[in-house]
């Protein structure tokens, strides 16, 4: 028996959601038919031919894994043990006192987003201080809705100085010194997204001091370890320094970019605790949070990452490939600035070289971005951020042309 | 290093109780008894008691590894398109009018859990008003233990049981179920098990489903199917999807959370699909756009490996056929174990009736053993099962079935 359709629907009041500001850029790019189009939106690395790059250490790891003929049984809620251990070591350093005393808990997560979300859920439920997260201004666009959906409030501290296209150190210290005690402060460990502007070590030291004075809980987001300088230890310096200074941080890591494992969703979430006993209690609660979201994490990517990190040969290859990716980006920065000079641009583009990591905060205003997209089919986010990874020696000249045209 | 003084009391974090089914597996692992049997966690086992990677999955993985065109780039937020559409077809049928009418969409999710989660988050935001956390969510008594937590964590304040299992008669409490459907607040959400009810293995008959659907339509109740065992229950994809398809034909706007963990043996790749049946294409478009926002703050986009395996399989006639055979292999072994367990208990003259062992369907059987009897089984016989009396039929093999049957016999006679 079939019931006639009524015109009533449960979903009549559901509005059309806006396209995602970052991922929506790729969707728009795909629709464009201009052969010269450039996708400088999402931070996914491309080689000098503009193609996705599958690291050779990844392919080798996959071959090893295939030959082992493993089963597909559920992972524990906290993920693959050998992955979590290697993940923590990568961030903290193998000789870290934290690891030796077992006072960290590190769980495998659904890449960086999943890690941030678990972290936000954990803080929302257990943080004794104000449920206010202070983000640098600006920050990755998805930080805000993640923390909001987890039930926290978003605030900001000054970070980017548009007049210098650099770090507003004084403004940051000023704002941080006024943050109410025991609030949560989000710090980008390296290769700040979207600006590419990182504090220098001396500046990190002062930030650590003031954060300590204010008794703030530090939430590090490290999505680009290896990508900033090309050196994984150098890129983890701030994280390790803060821990040495006594901050019991929480940390999100992603292997999307530095291992090119984007769609496999590989990440980790770490809580540095007072001692191993506290770590055990925290672990038990993280499991309670994870189970009703997705039960347990996916195996494939974690298995690849663990194999690479734990096999000396592969780890070696990986370090070289990360270095290579970072170097290509640095080269593109130099070529872009040279190209702009060649076009006759009178602006100061030094920040393009000074900024670090995958992204460049060009300084372009929204109207200029719109023109760049409409007239040149160069796709980027409205805030003027471009992913240098999408620039190649083949298209850097065209990009310089376009940027010059909209800024002269 | 001087830890900050504030961090001593920073987190008031009590030790949480372990999740029961995982603790059971842990205890089983630690047990040294040579004849131990694990009838706990819900994963398929061969007659050798081993996990089984489906032959078709092995084949498809080889195809993937050798395809140089494939990489590890991000999937779209809603997942791999060819996975989503073929997965929905599996649930609704190739010739589904709803699909032809362009009002079926899907969200690739992390396993069945992830699909339930996405559906729950959407419902909490948009169903029965905006952010109406008071809408009652009904789950069967008993149900998969994670159902409660999924909906509670999505923000629903009122997750309640609906009558389902009749312990005395070891069957469906239809009158109780229908009674709850009649008396619940209008617009309540009901989580229905599409087939192979977990943990009881007891499904409504087709007539009973029709009665359930009638009341749900009349009282404007929301239909949320959990389909974790399609193909696994009877061995037939179509048969196991009958209830879902019937409800679609009734014209419900509904959700169906699908898992490919069991029927594809892809447990740890986290392959799931939330199939959405909307009233029309416009509704569907708006629903999916809001789903994207929910996905984006939870995991951004889903993992690609498992979805690829399923999509390649479902979209190739040869591989699809091979998959159906693999599924039937698993279902048939379970049916065999059911038949043999019942036969042995009857041969032993074990007190009680044991027809429910073969009447129940799917991976699980609600034996009817009480908690004292379960404790005896675990402690004295080293046979691990859930406190509810639930056993995983896949844990039985031709080698251990005699021991298990004898143990049940001993338990039932010794412990009341």
Tab-separated table of C-alpha atoms in Angstrom, chain A residues 1-3 5-18 20 22-23 27 42-46 52-54 58-59 62 66 69-75 77 97 103 110 113-114 117 122-123 125-128 140 142 145-146 149 182 212 215-217 243-250 256-257 260-265 271-274 278 280-282 284-285 288-289 291-300 304, chain B residues 1-4 6-17 19 21-22 41-45 51-53 57-58 61 65 68 70-77 101 103 110 113-114 117 121-123 125-128 144-146 149-150 153 187 214 217 220 222 246 249-251 253 255 261-262 265-270 278-279 283 285-287 289-290 292-305 308-309:
chain	number	residue	atom	x	y	z
A	1	UNK	CA	0.000	0.000	0.000
A	2	UNK	CA	1.454	3.316	-0.953
A	3	UNK	CA	0.606	6.500	0.915
A	5	UNK	CA	2.837	12.182	-0.984
A	6	UNK	CA	1.877	15.119	1.157
A	7	UNK	CA	3.421	18.492	0.526
A	8	UNK	CA	4.674	18.538	4.123
A	9	UNK	CA	8.356	17.824	4.542
A	10	UNK	CA	10.425	17.713	7.678
A	11	UNK	CA	13.117	19.627	5.863
A	12	UNK	CA	11.179	22.532	4.437
A	13	UNK	CA	12.960	24.930	6.763
A	14	UNK	CA	16.465	23.646	6.080
A	15	UNK	CA	18.453	26.390	4.361
A	16	UNK	CA	21.004	25.843	1.665
A	17	UNK	CA	24.372	25.914	3.428
A	18	UNK	CA	27.104	28.127	2.005
A	20	UNK	CA	32.960	25.638	2.401
A	22	UNK	CA	38.351	26.471	1.468
A	23	UNK	CA	37.118	23.222	-0.057
A	27	UNK	CA	34.844	22.802	-6.444
A	42	UNK	CA	43.387	24.033	-0.551
A	43	UNK	CA	46.749	23.187	0.916
A	44	UNK	CA	47.537	20.059	-1.023
A	45	UNK	CA	51.076	19.708	-2.322
A	46	UNK	CA	51.669	19.527	-6.062
A	52	UNK	CA	49.533	15.261	-6.865
A	53	UNK	CA	52.656	13.724	-5.407
A	54	UNK	CA	52.593	10.252	-3.928
A	58	UNK	CA	54.523	5.757	0.852
A	59	UNK	CA	54.545	3.456	-2.173
A	62	UNK	CA	52.297	0.063	0.804
A	66	UNK	CA	50.467	-5.686	1.016
A	69	UNK	CA	48.582	-9.970	4.126
A	70	UNK	CA	47.194	-8.514	7.332
A	71	UNK	CA	43.629	-8.933	8.494
A	72	UNK	CA	41.094	-6.142	8.759
A	73	UNK	CA	40.043	-6.526	12.361
A	74	UNK	CA	38.918	-3.441	14.229
A	75	UNK	CA	41.648	-1.274	15.677
A	77	UNK	CA	39.394	2.874	19.946
A	97	UNK	CA	61.259	13.096	29.194
A	103	UNK	CA	52.931	10.959	31.019
A	110	UNK	CA	40.908	11.284	11.752
A	113	UNK	CA	40.401	17.921	11.879
A	114	UNK	CA	39.475	14.808	13.828
A	117	UNK	CA	37.564	17.939	17.299
A	122	UNK	CA	37.721	16.753	25.644
A	123	UNK	CA	38.292	20.315	26.798
A	125	UNK	CA	33.899	18.237	28.972
A	126	UNK	CA	36.886	18.336	31.331
A	127	UNK	CA	38.595	21.672	31.249
A	128	UNK	CA	38.292	23.322	34.651
A	140	UNK	CA	42.586	28.342	9.849
A	142	UNK	CA	37.788	25.553	10.243
A	145	UNK	CA	33.292	25.979	13.755
A	146	UNK	CA	35.124	22.980	15.239
A	149	UNK	CA	30.343	22.739	17.608
A	182	UNK	CA	43.163	29.221	32.630
A	212	UNK	CA	52.886	30.771	31.866
A	215	UNK	CA	48.230	30.156	33.498
A	216	UNK	CA	46.838	29.369	30.053
A	217	UNK	CA	46.265	25.914	28.642
A	243	UNK	CA	56.994	21.254	27.156
A	244	UNK	CA	60.477	21.827	28.593
A	245	UNK	CA	59.196	25.029	30.125
A	246	UNK	CA	56.587	23.042	32.021
A	247	UNK	CA	53.490	23.621	29.906
A	248	UNK	CA	51.373	20.472	29.857
A	249	UNK	CA	50.149	21.029	26.342
A	250	UNK	CA	47.565	19.367	24.193
A	256	UNK	CA	47.997	14.793	5.453
A	257	UNK	CA	50.649	17.108	4.086
A	260	UNK	CA	50.887	13.207	1.404
A	261	UNK	CA	48.307	10.958	3.055
A	262	UNK	CA	45.472	13.468	2.724
A	263	UNK	CA	42.561	11.170	1.953
A	264	UNK	CA	43.685	8.412	4.286
A	265	UNK	CA	42.965	10.691	7.262
A	271	UNK	CA	47.597	15.261	26.030
A	272	UNK	CA	50.705	15.861	28.109
A	273	UNK	CA	49.724	15.036	31.686
A	274	UNK	CA	51.307	15.352	35.105
A	278	UNK	CA	46.679	10.952	34.962
A	280	UNK	CA	45.590	6.627	31.957
A	281	UNK	CA	42.529	8.451	33.256
A	282	UNK	CA	42.620	10.886	30.330
A	284	UNK	CA	39.889	6.291	29.287
A	285	UNK	CA	37.878	9.457	28.783
A	288	UNK	CA	34.460	7.475	25.758
A	289	UNK	CA	34.462	10.540	23.512
A	291	UNK	CA	33.356	5.689	20.512
A	292	UNK	CA	30.052	7.509	19.795
A	293	UNK	CA	31.566	9.407	16.863
A	294	UNK	CA	33.209	6.695	14.796
A	295	UNK	CA	34.022	3.781	17.167
A	296	UNK	CA	37.634	3.312	16.054
A	297	UNK	CA	39.866	4.892	13.412
A	298	UNK	CA	40.747	3.714	9.878
A	299	UNK	CA	43.713	1.428	9.510
A	300	UNK	CA	45.165	2.081	6.090
A	304	UNK	CA	51.480	3.359	6.155
B	1	UNK	CA	61.317	20.958	34.565
B	2	UNK	CA	58.837	22.585	36.861
B	3	UNK	CA	55.306	21.550	35.953
B	4	UNK	CA	52.891	24.396	36.313
B	6	UNK	CA	47.752	24.872	37.845
B	7	UNK	CA	48.066	21.617	35.933
B	8	UNK	CA	47.687	19.569	39.120
B	9	UNK	CA	43.985	20.298	39.254
B	10	UNK	CA	43.551	21.375	35.666
B	11	UNK	CA	41.614	18.339	34.607
B	12	UNK	CA	39.184	16.690	36.945
B	13	UNK	CA	39.323	13.508	34.956
B	14	UNK	CA	37.928	10.389	36.563
B	15	UNK	CA	38.810	6.983	35.256
B	16	UNK	CA	36.086	5.891	32.852
B	17	UNK	CA	34.752	2.354	32.808
B	19	UNK	CA	33.644	-0.433	27.020
B	21	UNK	CA	32.700	-5.642	24.612
B	22	UNK	CA	36.364	-4.628	24.384
B	41	UNK	CA	32.879	-9.161	19.768
B	42	UNK	CA	30.923	-9.077	16.533
B	43	UNK	CA	33.346	-9.994	13.792
B	44	UNK	CA	33.153	-12.944	11.410
B	45	UNK	CA	35.439	-15.920	11.983
B	51	UNK	CA	39.478	-13.474	10.707
B	52	UNK	CA	38.580	-13.659	7.023
B	53	UNK	CA	39.627	-11.099	4.435
B	57	UNK	CA	38.578	-7.691	-1.274
B	58	UNK	CA	42.072	-9.126	-1.758
B	61	UNK	CA	43.176	-4.311	-3.235
B	65	UNK	CA	47.796	-1.032	-5.627
B	68	UNK	CA	49.016	4.293	-11.064
B	70	UNK	CA	45.175	6.502	-8.051
B	71	UNK	CA	46.650	8.705	-5.349
B	72	UNK	CA	45.898	9.710	-1.766
B	73	UNK	CA	44.207	13.056	-2.423
B	74	UNK	CA	41.307	14.273	-0.314
B	75	UNK	CA	37.894	12.869	-1.125
B	76	UNK	CA	35.052	15.385	-1.386
B	77	UNK	CA	33.492	16.250	1.986
B	101	UNK	CA	13.086	10.337	-8.707
B	103	UNK	CA	15.485	12.112	-4.072
B	110	UNK	CA	33.299	6.298	9.152
B	113	UNK	CA	28.807	4.423	13.813
B	114	UNK	CA	29.836	7.444	11.768
B	117	UNK	CA	26.481	10.042	14.199
B	121	UNK	CA	23.732	15.465	14.456
B	122	UNK	CA	21.566	16.500	11.521
B	123	UNK	CA	18.359	15.515	13.276
B	125	UNK	CA	19.902	20.537	14.429
B	126	UNK	CA	17.016	20.405	11.996
B	127	UNK	CA	14.340	17.898	12.973
B	128	UNK	CA	11.136	18.874	14.721
B	144	UNK	CA	23.581	-2.166	20.380
B	145	UNK	CA	25.078	-0.456	23.385
B	146	UNK	CA	26.577	2.432	21.408
B	149	UNK	CA	25.804	7.242	23.388
B	150	UNK	CA	25.650	8.276	19.715
B	153	UNK	CA	26.418	12.849	22.415
B	187	UNK	CA	7.505	13.113	15.951
B	214	UNK	CA	1.449	2.024	9.464
B	217	UNK	CA	3.253	6.980	9.230
B	220	UNK	CA	4.495	11.090	12.168
B	222	UNK	CA	10.895	9.533	12.202
B	246	UNK	CA	9.095	-1.315	2.179
B	249	UNK	CA	7.814	2.582	-0.830
B	250	UNK	CA	5.508	3.915	1.882
B	251	UNK	CA	6.826	7.404	1.179
B	253	UNK	CA	11.418	10.757	4.538
B	255	UNK	CA	17.639	7.850	7.064
B	261	UNK	CA	32.234	-3.614	8.190
B	262	UNK	CA	30.680	-7.067	8.326
B	265	UNK	CA	34.820	-7.680	6.210
B	266	UNK	CA	36.284	-4.178	6.074
B	267	UNK	CA	36.004	-3.548	9.807
B	268	UNK	CA	39.087	-1.414	10.300
B	269	UNK	CA	38.762	0.638	7.121
B	270	UNK	CA	35.619	2.301	8.522
B	278	UNK	CA	14.064	12.902	0.899
B	279	UNK	CA	10.735	13.996	-0.427
B	283	UNK	CA	15.000	19.018	-0.136
B	285	UNK	CA	20.130	19.347	-2.041
B	286	UNK	CA	19.594	21.458	1.038
B	287	UNK	CA	20.005	18.501	3.367
B	289	UNK	CA	24.645	21.064	1.973
B	290	UNK	CA	24.013	21.105	5.725
B	292	UNK	CA	28.699	19.028	4.617
B	293	UNK	CA	28.956	21.532	7.415
B	294	UNK	CA	28.536	18.831	10.043
B	295	UNK	CA	31.117	16.594	8.366
B	296	UNK	CA	33.589	19.454	8.072
B	297	UNK	CA	33.826	20.033	11.841
B	298	UNK	CA	33.995	16.317	12.669
B	299	UNK	CA	36.426	14.754	10.207
B	300	UNK	CA	36.527	17.139	7.158
B	301	UNK	CA	36.304	14.317	4.608
B	302	UNK	CA	36.213	10.518	4.934
B	303	UNK	CA	38.987	7.930	4.425
B	304	UNK	CA	39.403	6.750	0.859
B	305	UNK	CA	40.752	3.196	0.943
B	308	UNK	CA	37.341	2.579	-3.073
B	309	UNK	CA	37.316	-1.134	-2.419
